Amino acid sequence: MMIVMKEGASTNQVEAVIRQVEQTGASAHVSRGEVHTVIGAIGDREHIANLELEGFPGVDHVVPISRPYKLASLQFKRGQPTVIDIDGRRIGGTSFMTIAGPCTVESRETMLDAARIVRDAGAQLLRGGAYKPRTSPYSFQGLGGEGLRLLQEAKEETGLPIVTELMDARDLEPVLEVADVIQLGARNMQNYTLLTEVGRSGRPVLLKRGLSATLEELLMSAEYVLKEGNANVILCERGIHTFETSYRFTLDLQAIPVLKEMTHLPVVVDPSHAAGKRALVPALSYAAAAAGADGIIVEIHPEPEAAICDGPQALYAEEFPEYLRKLEQAAALAGKEPVRV
Amino acid sequence: MMIVMKEGASTNQVEAVIRQVEQTGASAHVSRGEVHTVIGAIGDREHIANLELEGFPGVDHVVPISRPYKLASLQFKRGQPTVIDIDGRRIGGTSFMTIAGPCTVESRETMLDAARIVRDAGAQLLRGGAYKPRTSPYSFQGLGGEGLRLLQEAKEETGLPIVTELMDARDLEPVLEVADVIQLGARNMQNYTLLTEVGRSGRPVLLKRGLSATLEELLMSAEYVLKEGNANVILCERGIHTFETSYRFTLDLQAIPVLKEMTHLPVVVDPSHAAGKRALVPALSYAAAAAGADGIIVEIHPEPEAAICDGPQALYAEEFPEYLRKLEQAAALAGKEPVRV
Amino acid sequence: MMIVMKEGASTNQVEAVIRQVEQTGASAHVSRGEVHTVIGAIGDREHIANLELEGFPGVDHVVPISRPYKLASLQFKRGQPTVIDIDGRRIGGTSFMTIAGPCTVESRETMLDAARIVRDAGAQLLRGGAYKPRTSPYSFQGLGGEGLRLLQEAKEETGLPIVTELMDARDLEPVLEVADVIQLGARNMQNYTLLTEVGRSGRPVLLKRGLSATLEELLMSAEYVLKEGNANVILCERGIHTFETSYRFTLDLQAIPVLKEMTHLPVVVDPSHAAGKRALVPALSYAAAAAGADGIIVEIHPEPEAAICDGPQALYAEEFPEYLRKLEQAAALAGKEPVRV
Amino acid sequence: MMIVMKEGASTNQVEAVIRQVEQTGASAHVSRGEVHTVIGAIGDREHIANLELEGFPGVDHVVPISRPYKLASLQFKRGQPTVIDIDGRRIGGTSFMTIAGPCTVESRETMLDAARIVRDAGAQLLRGGAYKPRTSPYSFQGLGGEGLRLLQEAKEETGLPIVTELMDARDLEPVLEVADVIQLGARNMQNYTLLTEVGRSGRPVLLKRGLSATLEELLMSAEYVLKEGNANVILCERGIHTFETSYRFTLDLQAIPVLKEMTHLPVVVDPSHAAGKRALVPALSYAAAAAGADGIIVEIHPEPEAAICDGPQALYAEEFPEYLRKLEQAAALAGKEPVRV
């Protein structure tokens, strides 16, 4: 951490900062420029994290130097990517994974139909929400336990591993019975209770970036899971809030190559929620794969017009195989290919 | 809801939309412009909410007309503001409330000292966090149950009602024992589990706006609480994420007069977290009061330099009385005054 | 345009709005919902544009229905893309174009070296700035007229058409002597003087999106050029301002498929300025091409470490041919290929 | 400037950076932490500005330490605020100034009526646009030279100094004949041609912050004016682009106290354009004054319903005196008062 003193800060102020730094167990390294004196605080993460010098007398501002996350950093794995194996399907490194399915579990028939479409096209995992976070209390909130049961049935019939969302720590047990990957939604990215609980569960986690979370904040949330001993975290970019009003969210594809420099964890992209409409989904998906994403999580529906939730953004069954073919071509450009079981 | 058809949409497409509208129980009202045909869907909120026509063949875009919140709307209370009474102190209407205290409960001594400073200056409520949401898993996470006990002691000594944060629904019982107002933090604004539980508890709630939540989303979250029969929701603006890097968050004071047009619920402002440093807090506080805020929630600390958390933004004890005096002058400009017990 | 009246708006207020609508020559179409009365104003763009009803007594809000741009709209060309021919190289439709060169014209030697690298690899156009908009008045501001002369020499030697920026309408004449495409920078996207002048010049224009311009605002700026009779406008996405601090700007690749639904004009992407560093440029470029961009404008430099300006984001000469090969593969995924002369 | 090397950067890489720093005439100061080596580049602004080390081999990132603006900095005036005298009216320090008038000059009658309202209420300056930057080429673009003539007439009748916008450097001469303060609009904040020309003119400048300009960028634009020897720059906050859709722009009142820490230049706030509607203007104005703004620039109109431009946000004549009285009370809270001639 670098503490930049104000122009004209007094010797006493500089010394007070040095004392504060040394009290936490860190050492201070002073560098006097023409305008500003800068004090480097050198020590371990924990020491530095407890220094609160912003606003201290004579301090202009404070610049963090080390990244605040450790287990999630690329350096922690010496530059090697994490590869996660989910019942034989792999994600990370050179393995590309497609996760597909309906937004929400609606009925036995649509769930099984969707599962067959996903399996027949050759995608790797099946998604579907039993618990749905909805902005409005008046919207459909998911089938809950019955939804989990239908996901189990779809898994048994098709052999596809399941990704499904957990919203409430009190539902962890039943979700663990069916989920091969637990999804944490964007609104819960900083729900530390959930992060800690899924961390303890050891089950792979798909962690969505919050709508206004910086990449560093996303990695700090991953760190909560990793710190509990669960190394299987998949990061998911799904669109951020910007001033642009032509689309629901702005899909931040620049996050892909930047995350690759920051972390060893795999990165998937959800093009469906950012787009909000089907016509944009293929272009955004191919772009994500060409940019080096490790996978895509996309919504498909046997009959989008009749969907209870987010039908307008779901791909049609008949376009899914061609979509998958082009998606995998784009992934190949980035040196990745799917693992089929 | 207005459904705007694409230029050149076919008669069949228009009729399909009309059928879809009528199937949900709403009625359709067609208006043909020179370029676009527009279909109005007229019916109640629930019917309309289930219409998912974005992306439907021939549909250009969909424009919501009615606001999606009902119980939170100004119209629901026929334009009358909600006034909430917390053990004799009032907020809303013409009553202005100052909530002050340390960011986190650190020790018996600092908590009791802080409580006396707050009481002696004449502020209404005492704040302090026992459970702290922290971006980093390596930061201090709060004293938990011991923190609640210290808040109880501060309350008994000073008579000040307590505002404290709830992060995990499993902690609701102990929090209810001491909290006169339950705070839900910005990161939990869309934690529907928590919203529902505090809604059921009936206890007044201070609901912080998420870092990238629109005002409409904030009101939808309030609606989750109101829908459970708990009418005592205080909204809190605490800064949003923007491109500006000179400050941690951008305090959105425009939200105050706009929320006053949208809702009957009281609005408080937290200047401390947006500013991130003490020197900005007074100006932001006076501005908020002059703009018509119903209250302020501000951090003070007996010894900010020694604070475990957010010391740089805490006001000093000795500046607090003068701060409060000017704050109340600013509130008077907006026609509000504090109620002292 | 739809005028949504407030809940409880009086009959007089509704009638006043109707009169106002009719006074401008538009006709009014009233639709009464359960909560809101909505008045549709039907007429041509010019009539409607002069209606200023936001804030009118009883008016809740106003919803535009028709898009405010006309010549730039996809409908204006009946869904057919504009293809622009620049001395035999084409952009738009199925033609993909790569524009490359140094950020700024620095010296005869580097300019000619850069031009040869661009030509030898097979890119279509040569870029280079003689006039440079710089945030700081203390930064290098470009070689001006001497820079234009060097561009002319590079053009003569390599046969590559030139893209260069115009910042001041008073420099139009000399710029027209060398530029095959005039670039208008992001900071000048709403410089209506420049837009009008380059519109009148008839020369193809590369118009960069402002850092916080919505796509609609970008198209309105293009409309200024088109309105002067100049149909040769190329739109350029180059990154927007968001809260994310890990990169200089956030490249908005979602703009590509969305612009394709809004306009017939070709869309290129500038990955260099958003990234700010070389390592991100290839991934962002391939993503842009896979998403359907009509071209890329990218910075290369014979010796980036010695560049006066933006060296860190310039591709190396030796990596450019392989970059171009993969870029064109990504474009092929979207059905586009380069035209070589 | 601090150059943070990557974890594991080699000795050769560190030495190469040191050489690069020293080549520009700066000196290098090395500090080795547990993870990162940090190199401080110490020297004057010009030397440092030419260092482009982002992306250099082994460099993780670069942290600027000194502010890039000099003449605009608070330190340059040793902490003393600039006070600008405009024909006896003052702004800055303890002097508060209200600038009022119609958005655009529409006709002789409305201009003179507006001027009388402004003078009678006791405001200091008269605003009105002869040249109007409009997003749409189909909107009214201002009366141009005729508008300037009407402003001159209003000035002669009321004695009020005039603030009017300059959009095109070629109009500088006629604008200088009538303008006591030249306004540069938000879209032209980085129009360096205009900044330089008004800098050379010596006339006081009201410089509006761009919609997505950081405060540092705003000060860099001011620096362009100051560098030409024109010390009379008034900064203007008028709303920024955020994700919030309930209002046109988000007025950033936090900018006021932060700018006061960064610069000696006076700061005014334009509440009208951010609000977009009259009902929000008073609350935003009082808040700005209470936060320490040096002035307000606000729109009033004798007959807002008939205004050609921005009528919905113009205050009514009859509410203006009471508005001004409360505005000055709010300014008094921040220790400022108006100077009346």
Short mmCIF file of N, CA and C in Angstrom, two decimals, chain C residues 123-223:
data_model
loop_
_atom_site.label_atom_id
_atom_site.label_comp_id
_atom_site.label_asym_id
_atom_site.label_seq_id
_atom_site.Cartn_x
_atom_site.Cartn_y
_atom_site.Cartn_z
N ALA C 123 -3.94 -5.55 -44.78
CA ALA C 123 -5.05 -4.75 -44.26
C ALA C 123 -5.48 -3.74 -45.32
N GLN C 124 -6.64 -3.12 -45.13
CA GLN C 124 -7.22 -2.31 -46.20
C GLN C 124 -6.85 -0.84 -46.13
N LEU C 125 -6.90 -0.24 -44.95
CA LEU C 125 -6.70 1.20 -44.85
C LEU C 125 -5.62 1.52 -43.82
N LEU C 126 -5.06 2.70 -43.96
CA LEU C 126 -3.99 3.16 -43.07
C LEU C 126 -4.52 4.29 -42.20
N ARG C 127 -4.31 4.17 -40.88
CA ARG C 127 -4.71 5.26 -40.00
C ARG C 127 -3.47 5.96 -39.44
N GLY C 128 -3.69 7.18 -38.93
CA GLY C 128 -2.61 7.95 -38.33
C GLY C 128 -3.14 9.34 -38.06
N GLY C 129 -2.86 9.87 -36.86
CA GLY C 129 -3.41 11.17 -36.49
C GLY C 129 -2.40 12.29 -36.67
N ALA C 130 -2.80 13.34 -37.38
CA ALA C 130 -1.96 14.53 -37.51
C ALA C 130 -2.39 15.55 -36.45
N TYR C 131 -3.69 15.58 -36.17
CA TYR C 131 -4.23 16.43 -35.11
C TYR C 131 -4.73 15.51 -34.01
N LYS C 132 -4.25 15.68 -32.78
CA LYS C 132 -4.59 14.75 -31.71
C LYS C 132 -5.33 15.44 -30.58
N PRO C 133 -6.53 15.00 -30.27
CA PRO C 133 -7.21 15.55 -29.10
C PRO C 133 -6.60 14.93 -27.85
N ARG C 134 -6.06 15.73 -26.96
CA ARG C 134 -5.41 15.20 -25.77
C ARG C 134 -6.04 15.80 -24.52
N THR C 135 -6.33 14.97 -23.55
CA THR C 135 -6.93 15.43 -22.31
C THR C 135 -6.10 16.53 -21.67
N SER C 136 -4.79 16.40 -21.77
CA SER C 136 -3.90 17.37 -21.11
C SER C 136 -3.31 18.35 -22.12
N PRO C 137 -3.32 19.65 -21.78
CA PRO C 137 -2.68 20.62 -22.68
C PRO C 137 -1.17 20.45 -22.69
N TYR C 138 -0.65 19.63 -21.77
CA TYR C 138 0.80 19.44 -21.72
C TYR C 138 1.26 18.26 -22.56
N SER C 139 0.32 17.50 -23.14
CA SER C 139 0.69 16.34 -23.95
C SER C 139 0.92 16.77 -25.41
N PHE C 140 1.63 15.92 -26.14
CA PHE C 140 1.91 16.13 -27.56
C PHE C 140 0.60 16.28 -28.34
N GLN C 141 0.48 17.34 -29.13
CA GLN C 141 -0.80 17.64 -29.78
C GLN C 141 -0.83 17.28 -31.27
N GLY C 142 0.17 16.55 -31.73
CA GLY C 142 0.18 16.14 -33.13
C GLY C 142 1.04 17.05 -33.99
N LEU C 143 1.46 16.52 -35.17
CA LEU C 143 2.35 17.30 -36.04
C LEU C 143 1.59 18.27 -36.94
N GLY C 144 0.26 18.16 -36.96
CA GLY C 144 -0.53 19.09 -37.77
C GLY C 144 -0.24 18.91 -39.25
N GLY C 145 -0.07 20.04 -39.96
CA GLY C 145 0.12 20.03 -41.41
C GLY C 145 1.26 19.12 -41.85
N GLU C 146 2.34 19.10 -41.10
CA GLU C 146 3.46 18.23 -41.43
C GLU C 146 3.03 16.75 -41.34
N GLY C 147 2.18 16.45 -40.40
CA GLY C 147 1.66 15.08 -40.27
C GLY C 147 0.84 14.70 -41.50
N LEU C 148 0.04 15.64 -41.98
CA LEU C 148 -0.76 15.37 -43.18
C LEU C 148 0.16 15.06 -44.37
N ARG C 149 1.25 15.81 -44.47
CA ARG C 149 2.18 15.61 -45.58
C ARG C 149 2.80 14.21 -45.53
N LEU C 150 3.13 13.77 -44.33
CA LEU C 150 3.71 12.43 -44.19
C LEU C 150 2.69 11.34 -44.51
N LEU C 151 1.45 11.58 -44.15
CA LEU C 151 0.39 10.63 -44.51
C LEU C 151 0.28 10.52 -46.04
N GLN C 152 0.37 11.68 -46.69
CA GLN C 152 0.29 11.69 -48.15
C GLN C 152 1.43 10.86 -48.75
N GLU C 153 2.59 11.01 -48.19
CA GLU C 153 3.74 10.26 -48.70
C GLU C 153 3.54 8.76 -48.49
N ALA C 154 3.02 8.39 -47.33
CA ALA C 154 2.78 6.97 -47.03
C ALA C 154 1.74 6.40 -48.00
N LYS C 155 0.74 7.22 -48.32
CA LYS C 155 -0.30 6.81 -49.25
C LYS C 155 0.29 6.59 -50.64
N GLU C 156 1.14 7.50 -51.04
CA GLU C 156 1.73 7.37 -52.37
C GLU C 156 2.62 6.14 -52.46
N GLU C 157 3.35 5.88 -51.41
CA GLU C 157 4.24 4.72 -51.48
C GLU C 157 3.50 3.40 -51.45
N THR C 158 2.47 3.30 -50.58
CA THR C 158 1.83 1.99 -50.37
C THR C 158 0.52 1.83 -51.12
N GLY C 159 -0.04 2.93 -51.58
CA GLY C 159 -1.35 2.83 -52.23
C GLY C 159 -2.51 2.69 -51.26
N LEU C 160 -2.22 2.73 -49.96
CA LEU C 160 -3.30 2.56 -48.98
C LEU C 160 -4.09 3.85 -48.80
N PRO C 161 -5.42 3.78 -48.84
CA PRO C 161 -6.23 4.95 -48.50
C PRO C 161 -6.00 5.33 -47.03
N ILE C 162 -6.26 6.59 -46.72
CA ILE C 162 -5.91 7.17 -45.42
C ILE C 162 -7.16 7.52 -44.60
N VAL C 163 -7.10 7.15 -43.29
CA VAL C 163 -8.09 7.63 -42.32
C VAL C 163 -7.37 8.56 -41.36
N THR C 164 -7.85 9.79 -41.23
CA THR C 164 -7.20 10.69 -40.27
C THR C 164 -8.23 11.63 -39.67
N GLU C 165 -7.92 12.10 -38.47
CA GLU C 165 -8.91 12.84 -37.69
C GLU C 165 -8.92 14.33 -38.00
N LEU C 166 -10.14 14.87 -37.99
CA LEU C 166 -10.34 16.32 -38.10
C LEU C 166 -10.87 16.81 -36.76
N MET C 167 -10.24 17.85 -36.20
CA MET C 167 -10.69 18.36 -34.90
C MET C 167 -11.26 19.77 -34.99
N ASP C 168 -10.85 20.50 -36.03
CA ASP C 168 -11.21 21.92 -36.11
C ASP C 168 -11.70 22.18 -37.53
N ALA C 169 -12.90 22.71 -37.66
CA ALA C 169 -13.48 22.93 -38.99
C ALA C 169 -12.55 23.77 -39.87
N ARG C 170 -11.72 24.60 -39.25
CA ARG C 170 -10.83 25.45 -40.03
C ARG C 170 -9.71 24.66 -40.71
N ASP C 171 -9.55 23.38 -40.31
CA ASP C 171 -8.54 22.53 -40.95
C ASP C 171 -9.15 21.63 -42.02
N LEU C 172 -10.40 21.84 -42.36
CA LEU C 172 -11.07 20.92 -43.28
C LEU C 172 -10.35 20.82 -44.62
N GLU C 173 -10.00 21.96 -45.20
CA GLU C 173 -9.38 21.94 -46.53
C GLU C 173 -8.13 21.07 -46.59
N PRO C 174 -7.12 21.32 -45.77
CA PRO C 174 -5.93 20.47 -45.86
C PRO C 174 -6.22 19.00 -45.55
N VAL C 175 -7.14 18.74 -44.64
CA VAL C 175 -7.45 17.34 -44.32
C VAL C 175 -8.08 16.65 -45.52
N LEU C 176 -8.95 17.37 -46.22
CA LEU C 176 -9.60 16.79 -47.40
C LEU C 176 -8.58 16.43 -48.49
N GLU C 177 -7.46 17.11 -48.50
CA GLU C 177 -6.47 16.82 -49.54
C GLU C 177 -5.84 15.45 -49.39
N VAL C 178 -5.80 14.94 -48.16
CA VAL C 178 -5.13 13.64 -47.97
C VAL C 178 -6.08 12.53 -47.48
N ALA C 179 -7.14 12.90 -46.75
CA ALA C 179 -7.97 11.88 -46.12
C ALA C 179 -8.97 11.24 -47.08
N ASP C 180 -8.96 9.91 -47.15
CA ASP C 180 -10.01 9.19 -47.87
C ASP C 180 -11.21 8.98 -46.96
N VAL C 181 -10.93 8.91 -45.67
CA VAL C 181 -11.99 8.85 -44.66
C VAL C 181 -11.61 9.85 -43.56
N ILE C 182 -12.56 10.71 -43.20
CA ILE C 182 -12.31 11.67 -42.11
C ILE C 182 -12.82 11.07 -40.81
N GLN C 183 -11.94 11.03 -39.83
CA GLN C 183 -12.35 10.52 -38.53
C GLN C 183 -12.81 11.65 -37.65
N LEU C 184 -13.97 11.44 -36.98
CA LEU C 184 -14.41 12.39 -35.94
C LEU C 184 -14.31 11.64 -34.62
N GLY C 185 -13.57 12.18 -33.68
CA GLY C 185 -13.29 11.49 -32.43
C GLY C 185 -14.46 11.49 -31.47
N ALA C 186 -14.33 10.65 -30.44
CA ALA C 186 -15.39 10.48 -29.45
C ALA C 186 -15.76 11.80 -28.78
N ARG C 187 -14.75 12.61 -28.49
CA ARG C 187 -15.02 13.89 -27.81
C ARG C 187 -15.78 14.85 -28.72
N ASN C 188 -15.72 14.62 -30.03
CA ASN C 188 -16.40 15.51 -30.98
C ASN C 188 -17.68 14.90 -31.55
N MET C 189 -18.16 13.81 -30.93
CA MET C 189 -19.34 13.17 -31.49
C MET C 189 -20.53 14.12 -31.55
N GLN C 190 -20.58 15.07 -30.61
CA GLN C 190 -21.69 16.02 -30.64
C GLN C 190 -21.18 17.43 -30.93
N ASN C 191 -20.11 17.52 -31.71
CA ASN C 191 -19.63 18.81 -32.21
C ASN C 191 -20.36 19.05 -33.53
N TYR C 192 -21.48 19.77 -33.41
CA TYR C 192 -22.38 19.87 -34.56
C TYR C 192 -21.78 20.67 -35.71
N THR C 193 -20.87 21.57 -35.37
CA THR C 193 -20.15 22.30 -36.41
C THR C 193 -19.39 21.34 -37.30
N LEU C 194 -18.60 20.48 -36.67
CA LEU C 194 -17.81 19.52 -37.43
C LEU C 194 -18.70 18.55 -38.21
N LEU C 195 -19.75 18.06 -37.55
CA LEU C 195 -20.64 17.10 -38.21
C LEU C 195 -21.22 17.70 -39.48
N THR C 196 -21.65 18.94 -39.38
CA THR C 196 -22.25 19.60 -40.53
C THR C 196 -21.22 19.81 -41.65
N GLU C 197 -20.02 20.24 -41.26
CA GLU C 197 -19.00 20.51 -42.27
C GLU C 197 -18.56 19.23 -43.00
N VAL C 198 -18.33 18.17 -42.25
CA VAL C 198 -17.92 16.95 -42.95
C VAL C 198 -19.10 16.37 -43.72
N GLY C 199 -20.29 16.64 -43.25
CA GLY C 199 -21.47 16.25 -44.02
C GLY C 199 -21.44 16.93 -45.40
N ARG C 200 -21.18 18.21 -45.38
CA ARG C 200 -21.16 18.96 -46.65
C ARG C 200 -20.01 18.54 -47.56
N SER C 201 -18.91 18.09 -46.96
CA SER C 201 -17.73 17.74 -47.77
C SER C 201 -17.99 16.51 -48.64
N GLY C 202 -18.93 15.66 -48.23
CA GLY C 202 -19.22 14.45 -49.00
C GLY C 202 -18.22 13.32 -48.79
N ARG C 203 -17.15 13.58 -48.09
CA ARG C 203 -16.11 12.57 -47.88
C ARG C 203 -16.59 11.54 -46.85
N PRO C 204 -16.25 10.22 -47.04
CA PRO C 204 -16.63 9.24 -46.02
C PRO C 204 -16.13 9.64 -44.63
N VAL C 205 -16.95 9.32 -43.63
CA VAL C 205 -16.70 9.75 -42.26
C VAL C 205 -16.68 8.53 -41.34
N LEU C 206 -15.70 8.47 -40.47
CA LEU C 206 -15.69 7.46 -39.42
C LEU C 206 -16.03 8.19 -38.13
N LEU C 207 -17.21 7.91 -37.60
CA LEU C 207 -17.74 8.67 -36.47
C LEU C 207 -17.68 7.83 -35.20
N LYS C 208 -16.85 8.26 -34.26
CA LYS C 208 -16.68 7.50 -33.03
C LYS C 208 -17.76 7.84 -32.01
N ARG C 209 -18.22 6.81 -31.32
CA ARG C 209 -19.23 6.98 -30.28
C ARG C 209 -18.61 7.68 -29.08
N GLY C 210 -19.30 8.67 -28.55
CA GLY C 210 -18.84 9.36 -27.35
C GLY C 210 -18.80 8.42 -26.16
N LEU C 211 -18.02 8.77 -25.17
CA LEU C 211 -17.78 7.89 -24.03
C LEU C 211 -19.02 7.59 -23.22
N SER C 212 -20.01 8.47 -23.31
CA SER C 212 -21.24 8.16 -22.60
C SER C 212 -22.44 8.40 -23.50
N ALA C 213 -22.22 8.23 -24.78
CA ALA C 213 -23.32 8.43 -25.72
C ALA C 213 -24.14 7.15 -25.86
N THR C 214 -25.43 7.28 -25.82
CA THR C 214 -26.28 6.14 -26.12
C THR C 214 -26.23 5.88 -27.62
N LEU C 215 -26.65 4.70 -28.01
CA LEU C 215 -26.65 4.39 -29.44
C LEU C 215 -27.58 5.33 -30.19
N GLU C 216 -28.66 5.73 -29.55
CA GLU C 216 -29.56 6.66 -30.20
C GLU C 216 -28.89 8.00 -30.43
N GLU C 217 -28.11 8.46 -29.45
CA GLU C 217 -27.39 9.73 -29.63
C GLU C 217 -26.35 9.60 -30.75
N LEU C 218 -25.70 8.45 -30.83
CA LEU C 218 -24.72 8.23 -31.90
C LEU C 218 -25.41 8.35 -33.26
N LEU C 219 -26.58 7.74 -33.37
CA LEU C 219 -27.30 7.80 -34.65
C LEU C 219 -27.81 9.21 -34.94
N MET C 220 -28.15 9.95 -33.90
CA MET C 220 -28.56 11.34 -34.13
C MET C 220 -27.39 12.16 -34.68
N SER C 221 -26.19 11.87 -34.20
CA SER C 221 -25.02 12.57 -34.73
C SER C 221 -24.76 12.17 -36.18
N ALA C 222 -24.92 10.87 -36.46
CA ALA C 222 -24.79 10.44 -37.86
C ALA C 222 -25.83 11.14 -38.73
N GLU C 223 -27.01 11.35 -38.16
CA GLU C 223 -28.08 12.01 -38.90
C GLU C 223 -27.67 13.43 -39.32
#
